[in-house]
Amino acid sequence: MLIYITADLGSIGIVPSNFGEAYINQHIAVVRLNDSRYSKFVAWFLKSETGRKRLLAYQRGATKKGLGLDDIRDVLITYPEVHVALKIVQEIESRLSVCGKMEEVIQNSLAQAEALRQSILKKAFEGKLVPQDPNDEHAEKLLERIRLENQNPTPKSTKKKVKGAVK
């Protein structure tokens, strides 16, 4: 398991047990448990609200907060029996998988809604959304007429009231 000890403080990464050697920088701590069967359980716990609060309670520093390796070792985690921990991990991952699938469906639906919106707008501006009156002026001609009118405005008649004038 990997834990950010600076910068993105407290973020957790789960690394597969068969993962080979890798470079870890000074911002990340590698945590290896005595019993690796608990690795995912501990990682999910530390990602939970309770676990994150417990972990971050050990942060130190005023301007640049951080955690030390001793701080990580001191976080209190209650372990159930291995078979229970594995069942909890399985249930968490199963439910998160369902959430992931739901998120994918929602993203696809949003993309379809945007495509539909664009299609409606395209048809509207092409004059294909509602039946057209063949006697209507073509949009290009109407726009040209409006442009010309704006360039050569006709003077408006103005009437001024004269004080004391009789109607």
PDB file of C-alpha atoms in Angstrom, residues 2-5 9-12 31 45-60 66-68 71-77:
ATOM      1  CA  LEU A   2       1.152   3.551  -0.706  1.00  0.00           C
ATOM      2  CA  ILE A   3       0.341   6.584   1.424  1.00  0.00           C
ATOM      3  CA  TYR A   4       1.033  10.191   0.471  1.00  0.00           C
ATOM      4  CA  ILE A   5       2.861  11.736   3.425  1.00  0.00           C
ATOM      5  CA  LEU A   9      -1.712  14.123   2.320  1.00  0.00           C
ATOM      6  CA  GLY A  10      -3.379  10.861   3.271  1.00  0.00           C
ATOM      7  CA  SER A  11      -4.242   9.630  -0.216  1.00  0.00           C
ATOM      8  CA  ILE A  12      -4.015   5.864  -0.392  1.00  0.00           C
ATOM      9  CA  VAL A  31       3.435   0.348   3.912  1.00  0.00           C
ATOM     10  CA  PHE A  45     -10.258   1.613   6.101  1.00  0.00           C
ATOM     11  CA  LEU A  46      -7.767   4.464   5.623  1.00  0.00           C
ATOM     12  CA  LYS A  47      -9.811   5.690   2.644  1.00  0.00           C
ATOM     13  CA  SER A  48     -12.932   5.804   4.820  1.00  0.00           C
ATOM     14  CA  GLU A  49     -13.913   8.943   6.710  1.00  0.00           C
ATOM     15  CA  THR A  50     -13.027   7.385  10.076  1.00  0.00           C
ATOM     16  CA  GLY A  51      -9.685   6.028   8.889  1.00  0.00           C
ATOM     17  CA  ARG A  52      -8.742   9.269   7.166  1.00  0.00           C
ATOM     18  CA  LYS A  53      -9.511  11.258  10.343  1.00  0.00           C
ATOM     19  CA  ARG A  54      -7.369   8.895  12.399  1.00  0.00           C
ATOM     20  CA  LEU A  55      -4.492   9.114   9.935  1.00  0.00           C
ATOM     21  CA  LEU A  56      -4.629  12.883   9.525  1.00  0.00           C
ATOM     22  CA  ALA A  57      -4.813  13.408  13.301  1.00  0.00           C
ATOM     23  CA  TYR A  58      -1.056  12.687  13.239  1.00  0.00           C
ATOM     24  CA  GLN A  59      -0.167  15.308  10.625  1.00  0.00           C
ATOM     25  CA  ARG A  60       2.371  17.875  11.693  1.00  0.00           C
ATOM     26  CA  GLY A  66       3.170  16.009   6.565  1.00  0.00           C
ATOM     27  CA  LEU A  67       3.203  12.573   8.144  1.00  0.00           C
ATOM     28  CA  GLY A  68       6.165  10.536   9.331  1.00  0.00           C
ATOM     29  CA  ASP A  71       2.857   8.520  12.616  1.00  0.00           C
ATOM     30  CA  ILE A  72       1.530   5.942  10.180  1.00  0.00           C
ATOM     31  CA  ARG A  73       2.574   3.083  12.483  1.00  0.00           C
ATOM     32  CA  ASP A  74       0.688   4.723  15.373  1.00  0.00           C
ATOM     33  CA  VAL A  75      -2.719   4.848  13.633  1.00  0.00           C
ATOM     34  CA  LEU A  76      -5.115   2.624  15.557  1.00  0.00           C
ATOM     35  CA  ILE A  77      -6.857   0.077  13.336  1.00  0.00           C
TER      36      ILE A  77
END
